[in-house]
Tab-separated table of C-alpha atoms in Angstrom:
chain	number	residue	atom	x	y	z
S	1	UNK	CA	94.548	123.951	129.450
S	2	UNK	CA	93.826	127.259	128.399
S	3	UNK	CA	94.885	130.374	130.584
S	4	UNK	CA	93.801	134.117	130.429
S	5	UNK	CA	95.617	137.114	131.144
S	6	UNK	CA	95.058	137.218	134.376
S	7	UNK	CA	96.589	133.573	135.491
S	8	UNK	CA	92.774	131.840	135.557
S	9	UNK	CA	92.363	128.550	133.541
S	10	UNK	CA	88.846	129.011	131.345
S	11	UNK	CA	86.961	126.569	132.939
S	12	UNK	CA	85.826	123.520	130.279
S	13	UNK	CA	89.213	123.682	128.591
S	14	UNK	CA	91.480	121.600	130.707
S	15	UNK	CA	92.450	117.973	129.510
S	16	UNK	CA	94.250	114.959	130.397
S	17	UNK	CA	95.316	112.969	127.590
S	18	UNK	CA	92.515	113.647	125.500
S	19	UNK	CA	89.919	113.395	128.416
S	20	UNK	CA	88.471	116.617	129.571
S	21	UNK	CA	88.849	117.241	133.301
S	22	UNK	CA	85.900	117.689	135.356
S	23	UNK	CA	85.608	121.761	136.558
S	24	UNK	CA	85.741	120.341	139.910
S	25	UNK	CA	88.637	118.529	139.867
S	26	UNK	CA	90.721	122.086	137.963
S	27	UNK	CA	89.390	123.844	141.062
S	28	UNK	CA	90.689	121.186	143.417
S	29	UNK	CA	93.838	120.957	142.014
S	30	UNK	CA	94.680	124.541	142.294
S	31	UNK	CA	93.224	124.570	145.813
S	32	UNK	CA	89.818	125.599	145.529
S	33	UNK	CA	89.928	128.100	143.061
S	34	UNK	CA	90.729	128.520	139.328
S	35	UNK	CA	94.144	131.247	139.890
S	36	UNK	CA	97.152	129.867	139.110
S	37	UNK	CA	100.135	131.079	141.323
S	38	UNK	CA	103.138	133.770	139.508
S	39	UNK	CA	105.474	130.920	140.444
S	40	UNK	CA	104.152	128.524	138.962
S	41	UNK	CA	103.631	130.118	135.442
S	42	UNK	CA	105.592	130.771	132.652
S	43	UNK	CA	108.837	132.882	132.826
S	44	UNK	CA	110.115	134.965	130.298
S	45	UNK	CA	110.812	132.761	126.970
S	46	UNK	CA	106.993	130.754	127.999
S	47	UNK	CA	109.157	127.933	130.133
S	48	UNK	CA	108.300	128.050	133.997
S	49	UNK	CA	109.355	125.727	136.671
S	50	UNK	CA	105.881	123.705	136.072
S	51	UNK	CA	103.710	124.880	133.595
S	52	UNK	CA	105.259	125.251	129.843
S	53	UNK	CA	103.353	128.051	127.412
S	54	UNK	CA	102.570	126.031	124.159
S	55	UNK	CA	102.599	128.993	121.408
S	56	UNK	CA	103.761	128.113	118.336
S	57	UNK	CA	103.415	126.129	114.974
S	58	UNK	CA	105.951	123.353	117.002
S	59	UNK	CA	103.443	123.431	120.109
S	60	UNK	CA	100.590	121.538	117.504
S	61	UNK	CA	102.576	118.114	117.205
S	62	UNK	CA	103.954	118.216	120.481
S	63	UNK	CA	100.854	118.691	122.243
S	64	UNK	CA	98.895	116.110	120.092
S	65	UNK	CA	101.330	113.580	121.010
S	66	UNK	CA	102.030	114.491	124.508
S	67	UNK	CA	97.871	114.136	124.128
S	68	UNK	CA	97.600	110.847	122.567
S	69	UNK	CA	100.681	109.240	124.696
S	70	UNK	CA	98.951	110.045	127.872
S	71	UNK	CA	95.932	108.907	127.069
S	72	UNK	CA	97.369	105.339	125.777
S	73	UNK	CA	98.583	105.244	128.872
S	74	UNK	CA	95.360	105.955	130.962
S	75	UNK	CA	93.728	103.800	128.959
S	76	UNK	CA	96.053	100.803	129.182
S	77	UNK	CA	96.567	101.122	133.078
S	78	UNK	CA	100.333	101.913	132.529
S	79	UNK	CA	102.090	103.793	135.381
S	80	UNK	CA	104.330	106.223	134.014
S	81	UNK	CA	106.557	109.270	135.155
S	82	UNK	CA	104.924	112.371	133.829
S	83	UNK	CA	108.230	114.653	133.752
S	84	UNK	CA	110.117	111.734	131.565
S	85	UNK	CA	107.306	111.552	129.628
S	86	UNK	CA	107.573	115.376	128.791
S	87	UNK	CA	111.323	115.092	128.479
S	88	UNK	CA	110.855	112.395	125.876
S	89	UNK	CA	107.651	114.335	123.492
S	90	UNK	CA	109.904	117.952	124.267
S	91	UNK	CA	113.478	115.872	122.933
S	92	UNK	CA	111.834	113.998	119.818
S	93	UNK	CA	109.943	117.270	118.888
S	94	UNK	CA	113.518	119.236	119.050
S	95	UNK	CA	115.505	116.503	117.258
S	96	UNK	CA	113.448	116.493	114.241
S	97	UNK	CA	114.281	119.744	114.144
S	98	UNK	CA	117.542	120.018	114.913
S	99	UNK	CA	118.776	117.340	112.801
S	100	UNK	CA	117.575	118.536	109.867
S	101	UNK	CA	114.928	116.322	109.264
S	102	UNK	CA	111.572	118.487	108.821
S	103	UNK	CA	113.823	120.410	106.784
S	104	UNK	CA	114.245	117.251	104.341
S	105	UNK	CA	110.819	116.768	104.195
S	106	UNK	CA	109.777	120.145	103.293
S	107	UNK	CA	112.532	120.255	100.751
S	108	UNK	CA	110.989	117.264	98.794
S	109	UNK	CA	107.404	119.105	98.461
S	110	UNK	CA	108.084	122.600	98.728
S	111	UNK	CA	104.442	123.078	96.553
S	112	UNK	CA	102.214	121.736	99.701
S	113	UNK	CA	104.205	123.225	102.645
S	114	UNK	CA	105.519	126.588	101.502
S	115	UNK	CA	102.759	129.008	100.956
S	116	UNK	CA	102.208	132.850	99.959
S	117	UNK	CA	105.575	132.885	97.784
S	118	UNK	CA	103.940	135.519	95.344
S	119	UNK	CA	102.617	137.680	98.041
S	120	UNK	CA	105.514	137.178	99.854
S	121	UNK	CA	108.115	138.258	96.375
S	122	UNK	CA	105.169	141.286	96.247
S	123	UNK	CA	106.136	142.615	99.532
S	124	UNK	CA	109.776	142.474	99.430
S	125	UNK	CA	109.826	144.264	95.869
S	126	UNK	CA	107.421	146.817	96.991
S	127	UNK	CA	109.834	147.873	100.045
S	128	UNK	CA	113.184	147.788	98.139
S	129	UNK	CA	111.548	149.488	95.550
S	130	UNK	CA	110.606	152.405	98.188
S	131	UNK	CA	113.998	152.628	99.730
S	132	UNK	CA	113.601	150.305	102.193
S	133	UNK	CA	116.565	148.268	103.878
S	134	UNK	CA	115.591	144.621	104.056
S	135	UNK	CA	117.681	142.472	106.508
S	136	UNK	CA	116.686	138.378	107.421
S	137	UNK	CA	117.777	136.772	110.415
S	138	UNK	CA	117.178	132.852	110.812
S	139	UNK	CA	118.206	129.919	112.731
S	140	UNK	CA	117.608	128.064	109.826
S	141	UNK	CA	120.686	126.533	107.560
S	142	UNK	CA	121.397	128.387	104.563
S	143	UNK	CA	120.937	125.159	102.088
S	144	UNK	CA	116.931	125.081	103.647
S	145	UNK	CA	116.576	129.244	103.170
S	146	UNK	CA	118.240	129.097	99.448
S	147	UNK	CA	116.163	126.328	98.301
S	148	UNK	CA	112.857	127.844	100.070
S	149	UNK	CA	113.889	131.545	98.722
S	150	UNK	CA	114.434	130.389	95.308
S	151	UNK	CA	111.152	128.440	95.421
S	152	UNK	CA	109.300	131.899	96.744
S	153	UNK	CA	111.373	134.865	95.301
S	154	UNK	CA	113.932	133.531	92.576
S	155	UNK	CA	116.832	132.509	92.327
S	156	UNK	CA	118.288	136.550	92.956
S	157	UNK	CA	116.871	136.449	96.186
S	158	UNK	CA	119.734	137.701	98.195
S	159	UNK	CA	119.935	141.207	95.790
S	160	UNK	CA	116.725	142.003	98.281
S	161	UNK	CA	118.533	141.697	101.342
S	162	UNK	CA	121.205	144.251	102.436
S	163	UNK	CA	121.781	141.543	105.494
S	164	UNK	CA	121.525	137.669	105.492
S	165	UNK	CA	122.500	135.816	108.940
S	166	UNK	CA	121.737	132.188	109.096
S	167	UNK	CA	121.602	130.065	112.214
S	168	UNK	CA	121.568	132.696	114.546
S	169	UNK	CA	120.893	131.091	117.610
S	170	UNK	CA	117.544	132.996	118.409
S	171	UNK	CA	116.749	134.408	121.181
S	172	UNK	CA	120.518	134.258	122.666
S	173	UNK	CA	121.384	136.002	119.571
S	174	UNK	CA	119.795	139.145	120.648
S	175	UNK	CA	121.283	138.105	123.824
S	176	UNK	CA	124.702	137.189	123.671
S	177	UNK	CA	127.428	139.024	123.367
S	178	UNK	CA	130.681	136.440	122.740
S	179	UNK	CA	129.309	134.841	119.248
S	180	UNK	CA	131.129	136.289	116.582
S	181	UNK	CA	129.730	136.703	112.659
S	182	UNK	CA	131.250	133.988	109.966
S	183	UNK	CA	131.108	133.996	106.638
S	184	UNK	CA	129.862	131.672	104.366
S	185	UNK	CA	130.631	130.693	100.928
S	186	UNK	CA	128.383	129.398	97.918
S	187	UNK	CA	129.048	125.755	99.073
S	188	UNK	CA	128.050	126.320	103.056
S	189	UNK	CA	131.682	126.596	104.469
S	190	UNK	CA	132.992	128.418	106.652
S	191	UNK	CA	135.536	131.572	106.246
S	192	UNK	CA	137.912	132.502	108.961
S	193	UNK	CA	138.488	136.406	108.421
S	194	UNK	CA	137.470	138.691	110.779
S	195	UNK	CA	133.750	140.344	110.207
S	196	UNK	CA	134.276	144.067	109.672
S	197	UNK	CA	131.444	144.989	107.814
S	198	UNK	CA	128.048	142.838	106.819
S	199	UNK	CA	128.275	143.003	102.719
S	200	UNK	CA	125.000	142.923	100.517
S	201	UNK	CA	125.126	139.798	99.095
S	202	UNK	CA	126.571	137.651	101.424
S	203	UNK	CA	125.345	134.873	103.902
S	204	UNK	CA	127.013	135.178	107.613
S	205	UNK	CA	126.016	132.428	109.996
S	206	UNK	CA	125.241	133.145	114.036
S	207	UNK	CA	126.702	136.399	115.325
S	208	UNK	CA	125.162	138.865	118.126
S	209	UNK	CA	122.690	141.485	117.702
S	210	UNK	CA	125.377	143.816	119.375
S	211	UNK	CA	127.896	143.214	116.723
S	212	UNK	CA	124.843	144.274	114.391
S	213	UNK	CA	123.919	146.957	115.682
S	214	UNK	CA	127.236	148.302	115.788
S	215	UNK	CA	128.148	147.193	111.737
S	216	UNK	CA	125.128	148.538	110.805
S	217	UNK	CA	123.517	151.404	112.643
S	218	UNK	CA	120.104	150.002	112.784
S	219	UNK	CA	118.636	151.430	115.914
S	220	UNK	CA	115.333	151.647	117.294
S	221	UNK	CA	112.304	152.679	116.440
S	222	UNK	CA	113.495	153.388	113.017
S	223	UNK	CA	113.716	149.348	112.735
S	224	UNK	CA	110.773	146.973	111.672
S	225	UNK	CA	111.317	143.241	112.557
S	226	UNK	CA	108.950	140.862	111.867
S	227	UNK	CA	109.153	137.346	113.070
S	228	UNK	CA	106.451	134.583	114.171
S	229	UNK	CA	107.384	133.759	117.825
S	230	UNK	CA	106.911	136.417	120.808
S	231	UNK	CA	109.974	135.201	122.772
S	232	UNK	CA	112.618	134.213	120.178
S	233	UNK	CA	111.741	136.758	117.324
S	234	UNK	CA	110.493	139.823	119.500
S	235	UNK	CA	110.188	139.885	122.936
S	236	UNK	CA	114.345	141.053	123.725
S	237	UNK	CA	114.213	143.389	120.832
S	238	UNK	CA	110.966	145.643	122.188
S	239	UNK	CA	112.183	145.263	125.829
S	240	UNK	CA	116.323	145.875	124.943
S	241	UNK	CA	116.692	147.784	121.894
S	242	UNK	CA	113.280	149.468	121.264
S	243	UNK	CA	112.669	148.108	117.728
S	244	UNK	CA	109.211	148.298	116.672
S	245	UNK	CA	107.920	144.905	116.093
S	246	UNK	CA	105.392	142.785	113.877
S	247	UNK	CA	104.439	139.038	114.887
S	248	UNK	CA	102.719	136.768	112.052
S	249	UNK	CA	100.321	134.751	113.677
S	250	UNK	CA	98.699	132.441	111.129
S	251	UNK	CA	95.427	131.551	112.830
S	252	UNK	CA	94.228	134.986	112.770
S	253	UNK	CA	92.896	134.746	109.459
S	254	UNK	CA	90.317	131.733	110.351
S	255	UNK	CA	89.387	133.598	113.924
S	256	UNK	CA	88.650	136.924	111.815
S	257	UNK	CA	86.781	134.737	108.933
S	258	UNK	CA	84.676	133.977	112.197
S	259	UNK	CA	83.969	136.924	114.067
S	260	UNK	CA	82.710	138.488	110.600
S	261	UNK	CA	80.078	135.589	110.608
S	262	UNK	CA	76.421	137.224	111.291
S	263	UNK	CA	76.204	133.796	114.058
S	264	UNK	CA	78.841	135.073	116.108
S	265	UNK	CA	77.776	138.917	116.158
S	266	UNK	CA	74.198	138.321	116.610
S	267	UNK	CA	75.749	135.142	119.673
S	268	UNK	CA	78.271	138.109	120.876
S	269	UNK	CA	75.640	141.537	120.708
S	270	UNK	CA	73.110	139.219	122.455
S	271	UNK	CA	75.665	138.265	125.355
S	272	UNK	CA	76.471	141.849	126.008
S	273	UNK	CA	73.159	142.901	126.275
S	274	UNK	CA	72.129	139.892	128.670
S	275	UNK	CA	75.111	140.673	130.891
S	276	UNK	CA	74.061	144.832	130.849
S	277	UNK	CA	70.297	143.468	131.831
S	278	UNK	CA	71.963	141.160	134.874
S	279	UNK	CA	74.297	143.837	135.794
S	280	UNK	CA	71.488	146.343	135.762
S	281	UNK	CA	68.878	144.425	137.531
S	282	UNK	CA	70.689	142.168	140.202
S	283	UNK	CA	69.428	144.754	142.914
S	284	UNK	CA	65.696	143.234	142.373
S	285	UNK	CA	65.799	140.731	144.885
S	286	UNK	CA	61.840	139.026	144.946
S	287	UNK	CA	61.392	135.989	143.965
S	288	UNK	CA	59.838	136.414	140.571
S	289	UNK	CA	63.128	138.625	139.473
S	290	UNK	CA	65.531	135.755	140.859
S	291	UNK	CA	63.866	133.505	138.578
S	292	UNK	CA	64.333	135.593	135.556
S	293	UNK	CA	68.123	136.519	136.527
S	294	UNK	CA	68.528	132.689	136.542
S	295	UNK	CA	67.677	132.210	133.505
S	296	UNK	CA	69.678	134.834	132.154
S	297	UNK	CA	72.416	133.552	133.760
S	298	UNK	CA	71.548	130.320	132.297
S	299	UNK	CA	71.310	131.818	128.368
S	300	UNK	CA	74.014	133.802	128.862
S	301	UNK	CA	76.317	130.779	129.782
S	302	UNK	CA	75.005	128.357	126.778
S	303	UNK	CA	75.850	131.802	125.062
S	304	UNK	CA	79.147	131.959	125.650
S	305	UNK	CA	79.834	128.119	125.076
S	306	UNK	CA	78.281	128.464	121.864
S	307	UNK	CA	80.233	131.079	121.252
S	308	UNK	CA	83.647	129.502	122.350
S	309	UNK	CA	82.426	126.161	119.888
S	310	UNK	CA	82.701	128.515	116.725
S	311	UNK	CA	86.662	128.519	117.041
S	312	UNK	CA	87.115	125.480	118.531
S	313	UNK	CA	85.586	122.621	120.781
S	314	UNK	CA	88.198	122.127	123.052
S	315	UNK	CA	89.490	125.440	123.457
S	316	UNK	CA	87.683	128.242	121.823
S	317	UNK	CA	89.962	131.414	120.301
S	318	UNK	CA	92.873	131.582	120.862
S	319	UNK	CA	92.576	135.180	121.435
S	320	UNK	CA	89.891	135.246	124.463
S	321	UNK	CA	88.675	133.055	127.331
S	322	UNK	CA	85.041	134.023	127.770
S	323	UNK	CA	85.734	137.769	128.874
S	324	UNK	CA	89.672	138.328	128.963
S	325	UNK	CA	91.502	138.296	127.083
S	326	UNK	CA	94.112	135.100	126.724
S	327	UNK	CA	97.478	134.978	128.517
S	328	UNK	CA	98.700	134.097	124.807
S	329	UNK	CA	97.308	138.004	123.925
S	330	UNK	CA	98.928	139.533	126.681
S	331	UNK	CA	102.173	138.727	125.445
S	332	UNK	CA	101.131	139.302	121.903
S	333	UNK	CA	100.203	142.843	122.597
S	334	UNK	CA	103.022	143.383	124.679
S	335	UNK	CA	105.854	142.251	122.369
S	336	UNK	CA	104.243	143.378	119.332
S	337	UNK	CA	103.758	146.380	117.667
S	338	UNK	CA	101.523	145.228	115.093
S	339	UNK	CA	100.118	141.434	114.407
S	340	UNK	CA	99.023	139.830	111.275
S	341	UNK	CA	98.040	136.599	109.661
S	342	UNK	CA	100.400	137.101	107.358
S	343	UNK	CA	103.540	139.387	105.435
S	344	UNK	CA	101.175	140.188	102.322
S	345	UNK	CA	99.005	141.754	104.536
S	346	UNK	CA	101.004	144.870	104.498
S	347	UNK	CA	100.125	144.659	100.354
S	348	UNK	CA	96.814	146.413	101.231
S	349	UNK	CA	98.197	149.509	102.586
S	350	UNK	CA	100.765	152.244	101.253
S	351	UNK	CA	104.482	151.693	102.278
S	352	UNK	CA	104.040	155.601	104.320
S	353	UNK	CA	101.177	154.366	105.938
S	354	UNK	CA	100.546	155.295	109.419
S	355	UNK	CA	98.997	152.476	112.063
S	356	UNK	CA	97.611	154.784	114.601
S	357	UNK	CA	96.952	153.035	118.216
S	358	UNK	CA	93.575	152.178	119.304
S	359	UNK	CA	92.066	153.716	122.605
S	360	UNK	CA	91.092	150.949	124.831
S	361	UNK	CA	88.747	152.234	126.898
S	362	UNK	CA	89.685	151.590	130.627
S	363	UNK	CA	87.161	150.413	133.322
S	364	UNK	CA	86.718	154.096	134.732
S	365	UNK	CA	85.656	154.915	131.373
S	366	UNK	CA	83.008	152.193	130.636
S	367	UNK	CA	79.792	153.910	129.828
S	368	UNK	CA	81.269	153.941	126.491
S	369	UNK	CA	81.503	150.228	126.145
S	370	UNK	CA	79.028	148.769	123.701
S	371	UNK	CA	77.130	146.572	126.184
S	372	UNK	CA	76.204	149.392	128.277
S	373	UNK	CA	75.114	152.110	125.020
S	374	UNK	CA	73.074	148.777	123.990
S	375	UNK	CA	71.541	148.846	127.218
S	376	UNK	CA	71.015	151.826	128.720
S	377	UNK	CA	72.288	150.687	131.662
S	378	UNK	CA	74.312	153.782	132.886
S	379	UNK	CA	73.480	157.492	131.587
S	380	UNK	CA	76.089	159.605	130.785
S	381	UNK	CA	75.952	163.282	129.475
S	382	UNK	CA	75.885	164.313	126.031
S	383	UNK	CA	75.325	160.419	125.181
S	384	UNK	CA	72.881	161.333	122.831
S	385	UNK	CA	74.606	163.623	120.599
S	386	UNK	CA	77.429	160.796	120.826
S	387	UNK	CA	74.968	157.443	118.948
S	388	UNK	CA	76.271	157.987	115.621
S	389	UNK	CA	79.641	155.857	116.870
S	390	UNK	CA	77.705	152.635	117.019
């Protein structure tokens, strides 16, 4: 099911096996109302005592076949023990990765699954090329990075790196004190001097952030890191060590491809201005304006559904329930400085180029809000020397 900021499930996204579940029986099940309780939800890394945060490219298989298993069992009749049943999907998901496997398959057909390497080669050049320190920290082996480096940057990949760590244990890494730096050598083994100093160059495997910071005097805000998960790449290092933060979220370059569509903005001006009008006019009570705020009501729901249908059937964007924004977006905006669909993003602006924040306007301050300008719903002084920001 799909969850907004504010600990409500969107109503029309909850399944069971690949069943959707009746509003109704959501509201039941939560005791009458759509909130889910704090204690119940996710804790910090997205893993709660009964309600796991799916939010990453590993969350697609295991939720299709946590998806499909259910419903083979539904369908069948078959009684079954839904916390083994998660235990088994979470442990096959995690053993295909741990044991190397996906990385074997990627390996054989590095063409179909590894994407962007030009745009990717672009952006490192551009930054070392600008004075830029470049540091990457994976908990992938160093056989899988070499051969997927080599495929994207060249086989010098490591002169753009003043820092290589391999399996790093993220998150504990930024963590975790008591796991000391090793070197490796060309062949993958092991070296057992002491780490003094991280060398251009050379590949160390697991470590501590603390250990880093103090070999390297990378602190704060002076430090980018970029990374594509909001607990293991980003969330300790806003929260403990102030670094500024980017998170790559793939699927924002299909959402934007939407909302740029002329259906959604004429479905999404439309839906503001019918909830200005019903916001407006809800103090006409008689009978013939309770008929027409019905069906406003009703248009503004098939709206929104129609709406929600452009990202995806089941679920909508990613971004957004109806009105809120998602629980997934909380986090994002909280553990990221900036978000993107991708690194070669960054290729469209200049290396001294200055993201400003946006102003969010705040509900005190919502006569400014497009709905309401639309509308005409609330007056506010000097409004009309102020239409030019449409």
């Amino acid at each position: 099911m799909k969850i907004d900021a504010f600990h409500y499930v969107q109503l029309g996204t909850a399944y069971r096996g690949l069943q959707p579940v009746p509003d109704e029986e959501v509201i039941d099940l939560y005791g009458g109302t759509q909130h889910i309780p704090l204690y119940q939800m996710s804790g910090f890394y997205g893993k709660g005592p009964s309600i796991k945060q799916f939010m990453d490219i590993f969350s697609l298989p295991e939720m299709a076949l946590l998806s499909c298993v259910v419903d083979h069992f539904l369908g069948h009749g078959l009684e079954f023990d839904q916390a083994h049943l998660y235990k088994d999907v979470t442990d096959a998901i995690r053993d295909v990765h741990v044991k190397g496997l996906m990385y074997q398959w990627i390996e054989r057909d590095m063409e179909k699954y590894i994407l962007r390497g030009d745009e990717t080669f672009a952006v490192l050049s551009r930054l070392v090329a600008h004075g830029k320190q470049l540091f990457l920290i994976t908990n992938s082996p160093f056989s899988f990075v070499d051969k997927g480096m080599r495929h994207m940057v060249g086989a010098d990949w490591r002169q753009l790196f003043d820092v290589v760590i391999v399996q790093a244990d993220k998150p504990s890494f930024f963590t975790d004190r008591r796991k000391p730096f090793r070197k490796l050598d060309e062949k993958g083994s092991l070296h057992w001097d002491r780490i003094t100093r991280l060398e251009k160059g050379k590949i160390y495997r697991q470590g501590n952030l603390f250990d880093f910071l103090r070999l390297t005097e990378w602190r704060g805000p002076r430090v980018l890191y970029f990374g594509d998960h909001l607990y293991s790449d980003l969330a300790d290092l806003m929260l403990r060590h102030g670094w500024r933060t980017g998170a790559i979220i793939p699927e924002l370059e299909r959402e934007i491809r939407i909302i740029n569509t002329e259906q959604y903005m004429h479905s999404l001006t439309w839906q503001q201005a019918l909830t200005g009008l019903l916001e407006r006019m809800q103090t006409y009570q008689d009978a013939e304006s309770r008929q027409v705020l019905a069906a406003w009501m009703k248009e503004r729901q098939e709206l929104r559904c129609i709406t929600k249908a452009l990202f995806n059937a089941q679920f909508g964007s990613i971004f957004r329930t109806f009105h809120n924004p998602t629980y997934f977006s909380r986090r994002l905006v909280r553990f990221s400085d900036l978000y993107m669909a991708s690194l070669s993003c960054l290729l469209n602006y200049r290396v001294d180029f200055t993201f400003y924040p946006r102003r969010t306007p705040l509900q005190h301050e919502a006569p400014l809000w497009m709905d309401q300008l639309c509308t005409g719903c609330m007056k506010t002084p000097f409004l009309g020397d102020m239409a030019h920001i449409r």
